[in-house]
Short mmCIF file of C-alpha atoms and ligand atoms in Angstrom, two decimals:
data_model
loop_
_atom_site.label_atom_id
_atom_site.label_comp_id
_atom_site.label_asym_id
_atom_site.label_seq_id
_atom_site.Cartn_x
_atom_site.Cartn_y
_atom_site.Cartn_z
CA MET A 1 19.17 -22.33 -18.73
CA GLU A 2 19.90 -19.98 -15.88
CA HIS A 3 17.79 -20.69 -12.82
CA LYS A 4 15.78 -17.67 -11.65
CA MET A 5 15.24 -17.69 -7.91
CA LYS A 6 11.91 -16.73 -6.42
CA PRO A 7 11.73 -13.53 -4.33
CA GLU A 8 11.18 -15.47 -1.08
CA SER A 9 14.51 -17.24 -1.60
CA LEU A 10 16.30 -13.97 -2.22
CA MET A 11 14.97 -12.08 0.81
CA MET A 12 17.80 -13.34 3.05
CA SER A 13 20.71 -12.24 0.88
CA TYR A 14 19.86 -10.17 -2.19
CA GLY A 15 22.01 -7.09 -2.63
CA TYR A 16 24.18 -7.61 0.46
CA LYS A 17 27.85 -8.60 0.46
CA PRO A 18 29.05 -9.91 3.87
CA SER A 19 32.66 -9.16 2.85
CA LEU A 20 31.87 -5.44 2.94
CA SER A 21 30.73 -5.70 6.57
CA GLU A 22 33.40 -7.79 8.34
CA GLY A 23 31.65 -11.00 7.22
CA ALA A 24 28.46 -10.24 9.16
CA ILE A 25 25.81 -12.61 7.80
CA LYS A 26 23.14 -9.95 8.16
CA CYS A 27 23.33 -6.38 6.98
CA PRO A 28 24.23 -4.30 10.04
CA ILE A 29 22.35 -1.11 10.90
CA PHE A 30 24.36 1.65 9.25
CA GLN A 31 23.45 4.14 11.94
CA THR A 32 25.32 7.00 10.39
CA SER A 33 24.24 10.38 9.08
CA THR A 34 27.09 10.91 6.63
CA PHE A 35 29.74 8.98 4.66
CA VAL A 36 33.42 9.82 4.20
CA PHE A 37 34.39 10.54 0.57
CA LYS A 38 37.53 8.91 -0.82
CA ASN A 39 38.66 12.26 -2.15
CA ALA A 40 37.19 15.64 -3.13
CA GLN A 41 36.63 14.64 -6.77
CA ALA A 42 34.52 11.66 -5.62
CA GLY A 43 32.41 14.05 -3.50
CA LYS A 44 31.98 16.39 -6.45
CA ASP A 45 30.91 13.50 -8.74
CA PHE A 46 28.40 12.13 -6.24
CA PHE A 47 26.72 15.50 -5.81
CA ALA A 48 26.67 16.26 -9.52
CA VAL A 49 24.64 13.10 -10.16
CA ALA A 50 22.53 13.30 -7.01
CA TYR A 51 21.40 16.86 -7.84
CA GLY A 52 20.83 16.02 -11.52
CA LEU A 53 23.58 18.39 -12.71
CA ARG A 54 24.72 15.62 -15.05
CA GLU A 55 23.70 12.06 -15.95
CA GLN A 56 25.39 9.12 -14.30
CA ARG A 57 28.06 7.83 -16.71
CA LYS A 58 27.97 4.25 -17.96
CA HIS A 59 29.83 2.00 -15.48
CA GLU A 60 30.27 4.94 -13.09
CA LYS A 61 29.84 3.63 -9.55
CA LEU A 62 28.38 6.14 -7.15
CA GLY A 63 29.09 5.89 -3.49
CA LEU A 64 27.18 6.99 -0.46
CA ILE A 65 26.84 10.65 0.48
CA TYR A 66 24.44 11.34 3.33
CA SER A 67 21.65 9.26 4.85
CA ARG A 68 18.89 11.59 3.66
CA LEU A 69 19.91 10.67 0.08
CA ASN A 70 20.98 7.05 0.49
CA ASN A 71 22.04 4.52 3.10
CA PRO A 72 22.93 0.81 2.74
CA ASP A 73 19.97 -0.36 4.85
CA LEU A 74 17.57 1.55 2.63
CA GLU A 75 19.24 0.68 -0.66
CA ILE A 76 19.35 -3.06 0.05
CA LEU A 77 15.77 -3.02 1.32
CA GLU A 78 14.63 -1.11 -1.77
CA ASN A 79 16.37 -3.58 -4.06
CA ARG A 80 14.69 -6.49 -2.28
CA LEU A 81 11.26 -4.86 -2.48
CA THR A 82 11.54 -4.45 -6.27
CA LEU A 83 11.68 -8.25 -6.65
CA TRP A 84 8.05 -8.92 -5.63
CA ASP A 85 6.49 -6.39 -7.99
CA GLU A 86 9.23 -6.75 -10.63
CA ALA A 87 9.66 -2.98 -10.48
CA GLU A 88 12.68 -1.14 -11.82
CA GLU A 89 13.12 0.88 -8.67
CA CYS A 90 11.79 1.48 -5.17
CA ALA A 91 12.05 4.24 -2.57
CA VAL A 92 11.16 3.74 1.08
CA PHE A 93 9.62 6.36 3.34
CA GLU A 94 9.09 7.03 7.01
CA SER A 95 5.37 6.14 6.66
CA GLY A 96 2.78 5.04 4.13
CA MET A 97 1.35 8.58 4.27
CA ALA A 98 4.81 10.00 3.49
CA ALA A 99 4.98 7.74 0.42
CA ILE A 100 1.47 8.71 -0.74
CA THR A 101 1.79 12.46 -0.12
CA THR A 102 5.19 12.60 -1.82
CA VAL A 103 3.71 11.00 -4.94
CA LEU A 104 0.74 13.42 -4.91
CA LEU A 105 2.95 16.47 -4.40
CA GLU A 106 5.38 15.43 -7.12
CA PHE A 107 2.73 14.96 -9.80
CA LEU A 108 0.22 17.69 -8.90
CA LYS A 109 0.57 21.47 -9.02
CA PRO A 110 -1.88 24.36 -8.48
CA GLY A 111 -4.72 24.23 -11.01
CA ASP A 112 -4.39 20.47 -11.54
CA VAL A 113 -7.11 17.89 -11.04
CA LEU A 114 -6.70 14.52 -9.35
CA LEU A 115 -9.01 11.64 -10.26
CA MET A 116 -9.41 9.23 -7.35
CA SER A 117 -11.40 6.09 -6.52
CA ASN A 118 -13.57 5.88 -3.41
CA PRO A 119 -13.27 4.74 -0.68
CA VAL A 120 -9.63 5.16 0.21
CA TYR A 121 -7.80 4.97 3.52
CA GLY A 122 -9.03 7.79 5.84
CA GLY A 123 -5.61 9.50 5.99
CA THR A 124 -5.37 9.64 2.20
CA ASP A 125 -8.94 10.95 2.02
CA HIS A 126 -8.07 13.69 4.54
CA PHE A 127 -4.98 14.80 2.62
CA VAL A 128 -6.77 14.87 -0.71
CA ARG A 129 -9.92 16.64 0.48
CA LYS A 130 -8.58 18.96 3.16
CA ILE A 131 -4.95 19.67 2.30
CA LEU A 132 -4.59 19.53 -1.49
CA PRO A 133 -7.34 22.19 -2.01
CA LYS A 134 -5.14 24.64 -0.06
CA PHE A 135 -2.68 24.30 -2.94
CA GLY A 136 -5.41 24.85 -5.56
CA ILE A 137 -5.67 21.15 -6.46
CA GLU A 138 -9.13 19.73 -7.05
CA VAL A 139 -10.29 16.14 -6.75
CA ILE A 140 -12.88 14.29 -8.81
CA SER A 141 -13.81 10.91 -7.37
CA PHE A 142 -15.47 7.82 -8.71
CA LYS A 143 -16.87 4.73 -7.04
CA VAL A 144 -16.71 1.02 -7.44
CA GLY A 145 -18.95 -0.04 -10.31
CA ASP A 146 -18.57 3.24 -12.26
CA SER A 147 -17.65 2.16 -15.79
CA LYS A 148 -14.68 3.58 -17.66
CA GLU A 149 -17.07 5.44 -19.98
CA LYS A 150 -18.98 6.92 -17.03
CA VAL A 151 -15.78 8.15 -15.37
CA ILE A 152 -14.52 9.72 -18.61
CA GLU A 153 -17.90 11.41 -19.04
CA MET A 154 -17.77 12.69 -15.45
CA VAL A 155 -14.31 14.20 -15.95
CA ASN A 156 -15.42 15.80 -19.23
CA ALA A 157 -18.59 17.13 -17.61
CA SER A 158 -16.52 18.79 -14.88
CA GLY A 159 -14.93 20.92 -17.60
CA HIS A 160 -11.49 20.13 -16.11
CA GLY A 161 -10.38 17.24 -18.30
CA ASP A 162 -7.48 19.32 -19.61
CA HIS A 163 -6.16 19.74 -16.09
CA LEU A 164 -6.26 16.10 -15.09
CA ALA A 165 -2.72 15.25 -13.96
CA LEU A 166 -2.93 12.04 -11.93
CA VAL A 167 -5.19 9.02 -11.41
CA TYR A 168 -5.03 7.44 -7.95
CA ILE A 169 -6.82 4.25 -6.93
CA GLU A 170 -6.86 2.00 -3.89
CA THR A 171 -7.81 -1.62 -4.55
CA PRO A 172 -9.03 -3.55 -2.65
CA ALA A 173 -10.36 -0.43 -0.95
CA ASN A 174 -10.05 0.07 2.77
CA PRO A 175 -12.40 -0.87 4.51
CA THR A 176 -14.99 -2.27 2.08
CA ASN A 177 -12.75 -4.56 0.00
CA ASP A 178 -14.29 -2.99 -3.14
CA LEU A 179 -12.22 -3.79 -6.21
CA ILE A 180 -11.23 -1.19 -8.78
CA ASP A 181 -10.17 -2.28 -12.26
CA ILE A 182 -6.49 -1.34 -12.67
CA SER A 183 -6.30 -1.75 -16.44
CA ALA A 184 -9.53 0.24 -16.99
CA SER A 185 -8.10 2.99 -14.73
CA LYS A 186 -4.99 3.00 -16.91
CA GLU A 187 -7.19 3.41 -19.99
CA ILE A 188 -8.85 6.42 -18.35
CA ALA A 189 -5.42 7.94 -17.64
CA ALA A 190 -4.38 7.22 -21.24
CA HIS A 191 -7.59 8.80 -22.57
CA PHE A 192 -6.67 12.15 -20.99
CA SER A 193 -2.92 11.88 -21.73
CA THR A 194 -1.30 13.75 -24.60
CA THR A 195 2.18 13.47 -26.11
CA GLU A 196 3.28 16.36 -23.92
CA LYS A 197 1.50 15.19 -20.79
CA GLN A 198 1.45 11.57 -19.67
CA ILE A 199 -0.95 11.02 -16.76
CA PRO A 200 0.41 8.39 -14.37
CA LEU A 201 -1.78 5.81 -12.66
CA VAL A 202 -0.92 5.23 -8.98
CA VAL A 203 -2.24 2.19 -7.08
CA ASP A 204 -2.26 1.85 -3.29
CA ASN A 205 -1.60 -1.90 -3.00
CA THR A 206 -1.42 -1.98 0.80
CA TYR A 207 -4.41 -4.31 1.22
CA MET A 208 -2.90 -7.03 -1.00
CA GLY A 209 0.73 -6.42 -0.08
CA PRO A 210 3.54 -7.22 -2.51
CA LEU A 211 2.46 -10.86 -2.84
CA TRP A 212 -1.18 -10.99 -3.77
CA GLN A 213 -1.54 -8.34 -6.46
CA HIS A 214 0.97 -6.81 -8.87
CA PRO A 215 -0.49 -3.54 -10.16
CA LEU A 216 2.49 -2.75 -12.43
CA LYS A 217 1.61 -5.83 -14.48
CA HIS A 218 -1.91 -4.47 -15.03
CA GLY A 219 -0.77 -1.07 -16.24
CA ALA A 220 -0.09 0.96 -13.08
CA ASP A 221 2.82 3.40 -13.30
CA LEU A 222 3.50 3.57 -9.57
CA VAL A 223 2.61 1.30 -6.66
CA VAL A 224 2.45 2.63 -3.11
CA TYR A 225 2.45 0.71 0.15
CA SER A 226 1.99 1.40 3.76
CA ALA A 227 4.96 -0.83 4.68
CA THR A 228 3.65 -0.60 8.24
CA LYS A 229 1.23 -3.35 7.15
CA TYR A 230 2.20 -6.71 5.59
CA ILE A 231 5.75 -5.67 4.66
CA GLY A 232 6.62 -4.71 8.26
CA GLY A 233 4.00 -7.10 9.56
CA HIS A 234 4.77 -7.09 13.30
CA SER A 235 3.05 -3.88 14.52
CA ASP A 236 6.42 -2.46 15.52
CA VAL A 237 7.36 -0.08 12.71
CA ILE A 238 5.80 2.68 10.59
CA ALA A 239 7.06 2.88 7.00
CA GLY A 240 6.05 3.28 3.37
CA ALA A 241 7.28 2.43 -0.12
CA VAL A 242 6.79 3.56 -3.72
CA LEU A 243 7.77 1.44 -6.73
CA GLY A 244 7.89 2.10 -10.46
CA SER A 245 10.08 2.88 -13.46
CA HIS A 246 13.51 4.51 -13.17
CA GLU A 247 12.11 7.60 -14.83
CA LEU A 248 9.23 8.18 -12.40
CA MET A 249 11.18 7.02 -9.37
CA HIS A 250 13.92 9.53 -10.17
CA ARG A 251 11.31 12.23 -9.56
CA ILE A 252 9.95 10.60 -6.40
CA ARG A 253 13.43 10.09 -4.99
CA GLY A 254 14.27 13.73 -5.81
CA LEU A 255 11.33 15.08 -3.84
CA ARG A 256 12.04 12.64 -0.99
CA THR A 257 15.53 14.09 -0.71
CA PHE A 258 14.14 17.59 -0.19
CA LEU A 259 11.16 16.69 1.96
CA GLY A 260 13.55 14.58 4.01
CA ASN A 261 10.88 11.93 4.63
CA MET A 262 13.00 8.83 3.90
CA ALA A 263 12.93 5.88 6.30
CA SER A 264 15.65 5.66 8.95
CA PRO A 265 18.45 3.05 8.80
CA ASN A 266 16.85 1.31 11.77
CA THR A 267 13.50 1.09 9.95
CA GLY A 268 15.30 -0.25 6.88
CA TRP A 269 16.91 -2.94 8.98
CA LEU A 270 13.61 -3.91 10.64
CA LEU A 271 11.85 -4.18 7.28
CA MET A 272 14.64 -6.35 5.87
CA ARG A 273 14.18 -8.67 8.80
CA SER A 274 10.43 -8.71 8.18
CA LEU A 275 10.84 -9.45 4.48
CA GLU A 276 12.52 -12.78 5.25
CA THR A 277 9.16 -14.13 6.49
CA LEU A 278 6.83 -12.11 4.24
CA LYS A 279 5.77 -15.09 2.15
CA VAL A 280 5.19 -17.52 5.01
CA ARG A 281 3.29 -14.93 7.04
CA MET A 282 1.09 -13.86 4.15
CA ASP A 283 0.39 -17.45 3.04
CA ILE A 284 -1.00 -18.28 6.47
CA GLN A 285 -2.92 -15.01 6.71
CA ALA A 286 -4.64 -15.68 3.37
CA SER A 287 -5.61 -19.24 4.28
CA ASN A 288 -6.78 -18.14 7.76
CA ALA A 289 -8.89 -15.37 6.19
CA ASN A 290 -10.68 -17.92 3.99
CA MET A 291 -11.58 -19.99 7.07
CA VAL A 292 -12.71 -16.96 9.10
CA ALA A 293 -14.84 -15.62 6.23
CA ALA A 294 -16.52 -19.03 5.84
CA PHE A 295 -17.40 -18.95 9.56
CA LEU A 296 -18.75 -15.38 9.39
CA ASN A 297 -20.82 -16.15 6.29
CA ASP A 298 -22.81 -18.75 8.25
CA HIS A 299 -23.24 -16.83 11.51
CA PRO A 300 -26.80 -15.63 12.27
CA LYS A 301 -25.59 -12.40 13.96
CA VAL A 302 -23.49 -11.38 10.98
CA GLY A 303 -24.95 -9.44 8.05
CA LYS A 304 -22.96 -8.77 4.91
CA VAL A 305 -19.37 -10.05 4.81
CA TYR A 306 -17.10 -7.90 2.61
CA PHE A 307 -14.47 -10.32 1.35
CA PRO A 308 -13.18 -10.89 -2.19
CA GLY A 309 -13.57 -14.64 -1.69
CA ASN A 310 -17.34 -14.18 -1.40
CA LEU A 311 -17.63 -12.82 -4.93
CA THR A 312 -19.39 -15.10 -7.38
CA GLU A 313 -20.35 -14.82 -11.04
CA LYS A 314 -23.52 -13.07 -9.89
CA ASP A 315 -21.33 -10.13 -8.80
CA GLY A 316 -20.36 -9.56 -12.43
CA GLU A 317 -17.55 -7.06 -12.86
CA GLN A 318 -16.28 -7.35 -9.24
CA TYR A 319 -15.90 -11.11 -9.69
CA GLU A 320 -14.08 -10.62 -12.99
CA ILE A 321 -11.67 -8.09 -11.42
CA ARG A 322 -11.01 -10.47 -8.54
CA LYS A 323 -10.09 -13.23 -10.99
CA ARG A 324 -7.94 -10.94 -13.12
CA GLN A 325 -6.07 -8.93 -10.49
CA CYS A 326 -5.91 -10.74 -7.18
CA LEU A 327 -3.84 -13.85 -6.53
CA THR A 328 -5.66 -14.62 -3.23
CA ASN A 329 -8.66 -13.23 -1.34
CA GLY A 330 -6.32 -11.25 0.93
CA GLY A 331 -6.24 -11.19 4.71
CA MET A 332 -8.77 -8.43 5.37
CA ILE A 333 -12.45 -9.02 6.11
CA SER A 334 -15.10 -6.44 6.93
CA PHE A 335 -18.53 -7.50 8.15
CA ASP A 336 -21.72 -6.01 9.52
CA VAL A 337 -23.01 -7.09 12.91
CA LEU A 338 -26.74 -7.05 13.55
CA HIS A 339 -28.01 -3.46 13.79
CA THR A 340 -26.29 -0.79 15.81
CA GLU A 341 -23.03 0.84 16.87
CA ASP A 342 -23.67 -0.44 20.41
CA GLU A 343 -23.72 -4.01 19.10
CA ALA A 344 -20.56 -3.44 17.09
CA PHE A 345 -18.86 -1.98 20.19
CA LYS A 346 -20.11 -4.88 22.34
CA PHE A 347 -18.49 -7.27 19.88
CA LEU A 348 -15.19 -5.35 19.86
CA ASP A 349 -15.11 -5.01 23.65
CA SER A 350 -15.76 -8.74 24.08
CA LEU A 351 -12.81 -9.94 22.01
CA LYS A 352 -10.17 -11.68 24.09
CA MET A 353 -7.31 -12.69 21.81
CA ILE A 354 -7.94 -10.39 18.86
CA LYS A 355 -6.69 -6.90 19.67
CA LEU A 356 -8.93 -3.84 19.35
CA ALA A 357 -6.59 -1.66 17.30
CA VAL A 358 -6.31 0.02 13.93
CA SER A 359 -3.63 -0.98 11.37
CA LEU A 360 -3.57 -4.26 9.51
CA GLY A 361 -1.43 -6.99 7.99
CA SER A 362 0.33 -7.80 11.23
CA THR A 363 1.08 -11.19 12.77
CA GLU A 364 -1.62 -10.68 15.42
CA SER A 365 -5.28 -10.40 14.42
CA LEU A 366 -6.74 -6.91 14.83
CA ALA A 367 -10.29 -5.57 14.82
CA GLU A 368 -11.61 -2.01 14.61
CA HIS A 369 -14.70 0.09 13.83
CA PRO A 370 -14.05 2.05 10.59
CA ALA A 371 -16.97 4.50 10.92
CA THR A 372 -15.66 5.91 14.22
CA MET A 373 -11.96 5.09 13.88
CA THR A 374 -9.95 4.83 10.62
CA HIS A 375 -12.69 6.47 8.52
CA ALA A 376 -14.20 8.82 11.16
CA ASP A 377 -13.14 11.86 9.15
CA VAL A 378 -14.71 10.71 5.86
CA ASP A 379 -17.80 12.75 4.92
CA GLU A 380 -20.85 11.21 6.61
CA ASN A 381 -22.95 11.04 3.42
CA LEU A 382 -20.09 9.50 1.52
CA ARG A 383 -19.61 6.93 4.29
CA ALA A 384 -23.28 5.98 4.02
CA GLU A 385 -23.05 5.74 0.24
CA LEU A 386 -20.01 3.47 0.55
CA ASN A 387 -21.63 1.13 3.14
CA ILE A 388 -19.22 2.15 5.90
CA SER A 389 -21.97 1.94 8.50
CA GLU A 390 -21.98 1.94 12.29
CA ARG A 391 -22.51 -1.85 12.11
CA MET A 392 -19.28 -2.48 10.24
CA ILE A 393 -16.29 -4.22 11.84
CA ARG A 394 -12.95 -4.46 10.04
CA LEU A 395 -10.86 -7.51 10.80
CA SER A 396 -7.20 -8.02 9.92
CA VAL A 397 -6.49 -11.73 10.07
CA GLY A 398 -3.18 -12.70 11.68
CA VAL A 399 -1.04 -15.82 11.76
CA GLU A 400 -2.60 -17.42 14.85
CA HIS A 401 -4.29 -20.81 14.42
CA TYR A 402 -7.54 -20.14 12.56
CA GLU A 403 -9.52 -22.15 15.12
CA ASP A 404 -8.41 -19.72 17.84
CA ILE A 405 -9.38 -16.70 15.76
CA ILE A 406 -12.81 -18.21 15.04
CA HIS A 407 -13.26 -19.21 18.68
CA ASP A 408 -12.61 -15.62 19.78
CA ILE A 409 -15.02 -14.17 17.20
CA ARG A 410 -17.69 -16.73 18.13
CA GLN A 411 -17.53 -15.97 21.85
CA ALA A 412 -17.61 -12.20 21.20
CA LEU A 413 -20.63 -12.57 18.87
CA ASP A 414 -22.37 -14.62 21.58
CA LYS A 415 -22.21 -11.53 23.82
CA VAL A 416 -23.89 -9.29 21.20
C1 PLP B 501 -4.59 1.36 2.49
C2 PLP B 501 -3.69 2.23 3.32
N1 PLP B 501 -2.86 3.10 2.71
C3 PLP B 501 -2.06 3.92 3.42
C4 PLP B 501 -2.02 3.90 4.80
C5 PLP B 501 -1.14 4.85 5.54
O1 PLP B 501 0.00 4.20 6.00
P1 PLP B 501 0.85 4.64 7.30
O2 PLP B 501 -0.05 4.48 8.48
O3 PLP B 501 2.00 3.71 7.27
O4 PLP B 501 1.25 6.06 7.10
C6 PLP B 501 -2.84 3.00 5.48
C7 PLP B 501 -2.83 2.94 6.96
O5 PLP B 501 -3.66 2.35 7.58
C8 PLP B 501 -3.69 2.15 4.71
O6 PLP B 501 -4.52 1.27 5.32
#
């Protein structure tokens, strides 16, 4: 039987032929805007397929045209990223927001309705609530714990069920680690789909990265990532990715070409370098997070700890979703300090090793205050409803020794 290699073994070589690059063991940075055609007919053929004027013929090999359409660093990176999620295709973007907004713009038009889970990353929330309405697109949102039946009823009650065009969820949700059921969300999308109109389900999988949750296996049609997070993983690059079927990705790639928001060759190269250590980094981050959460759970100055690993059978549906969807507890922990914003700030300002910064999934541990930072722009009442209080700290657990992370948290809590 043919041996199938695991993605982590393929990250160093998949899709790259040294013989095409003077034997260089690593893919060089193809820092070029354009590519020389072999002859005019080749140029004509490339454009005909790239612009959808005709289908690519069987066995027809297309070359490179222009780095807004394709570039070796992006193509090889995209091929490697498909391995983790077992996706047919991937497209990389200049940021996670570029990936998300391109998906929303491709599948929504004036008069359409978007169904979205809450909470989501603050930037996504801003785009959906403040920018999409300018284009006549409305959003209906649901929360953790809302059953499939309740959400369907809510959409029907809005009188806009006919205009539902996309379902978008973020799970685990930033910053509360709330879990949304991917397969139930797919059933909601299917409920409102017709033969003429298939409603795709999009999942922001940034919090779990490509290792710890595979939304496509649970029914998602597209997965989006802020590749700035675990995929990049070193706090030195901003990038995004979308993965899904050839059919849907053809549309995403098409809009990317005309928005011109693809990643640069240099970003592609950096992400390929990062992917080589994705598994080892994320393994350590997940095991560190378990240790840090256990410490926080027992600390007298810490209130609720929002961490998938804390879910028990008593938590019912959330526990079941955790078991079904997530392969680890992730590397993100939110927790409430005693009472006030002042106390939360005192904690943040007292950290020594852990950096006070937004972003997540990087090698170094990071801490921030969602209510006044990443989620400052989220409606105040909604924030309260979602438990994003002034006492909440969000922690991204890095690859340092867990005893050092805990030591730093302990000494900062002592000052509160
Ligand atoms: C869950 C989630 N999705 C999307 C984004 C946006 O990604 P980027 O900052 O790469 O544009 C972020 C950024 O923090 C995020 O946390």
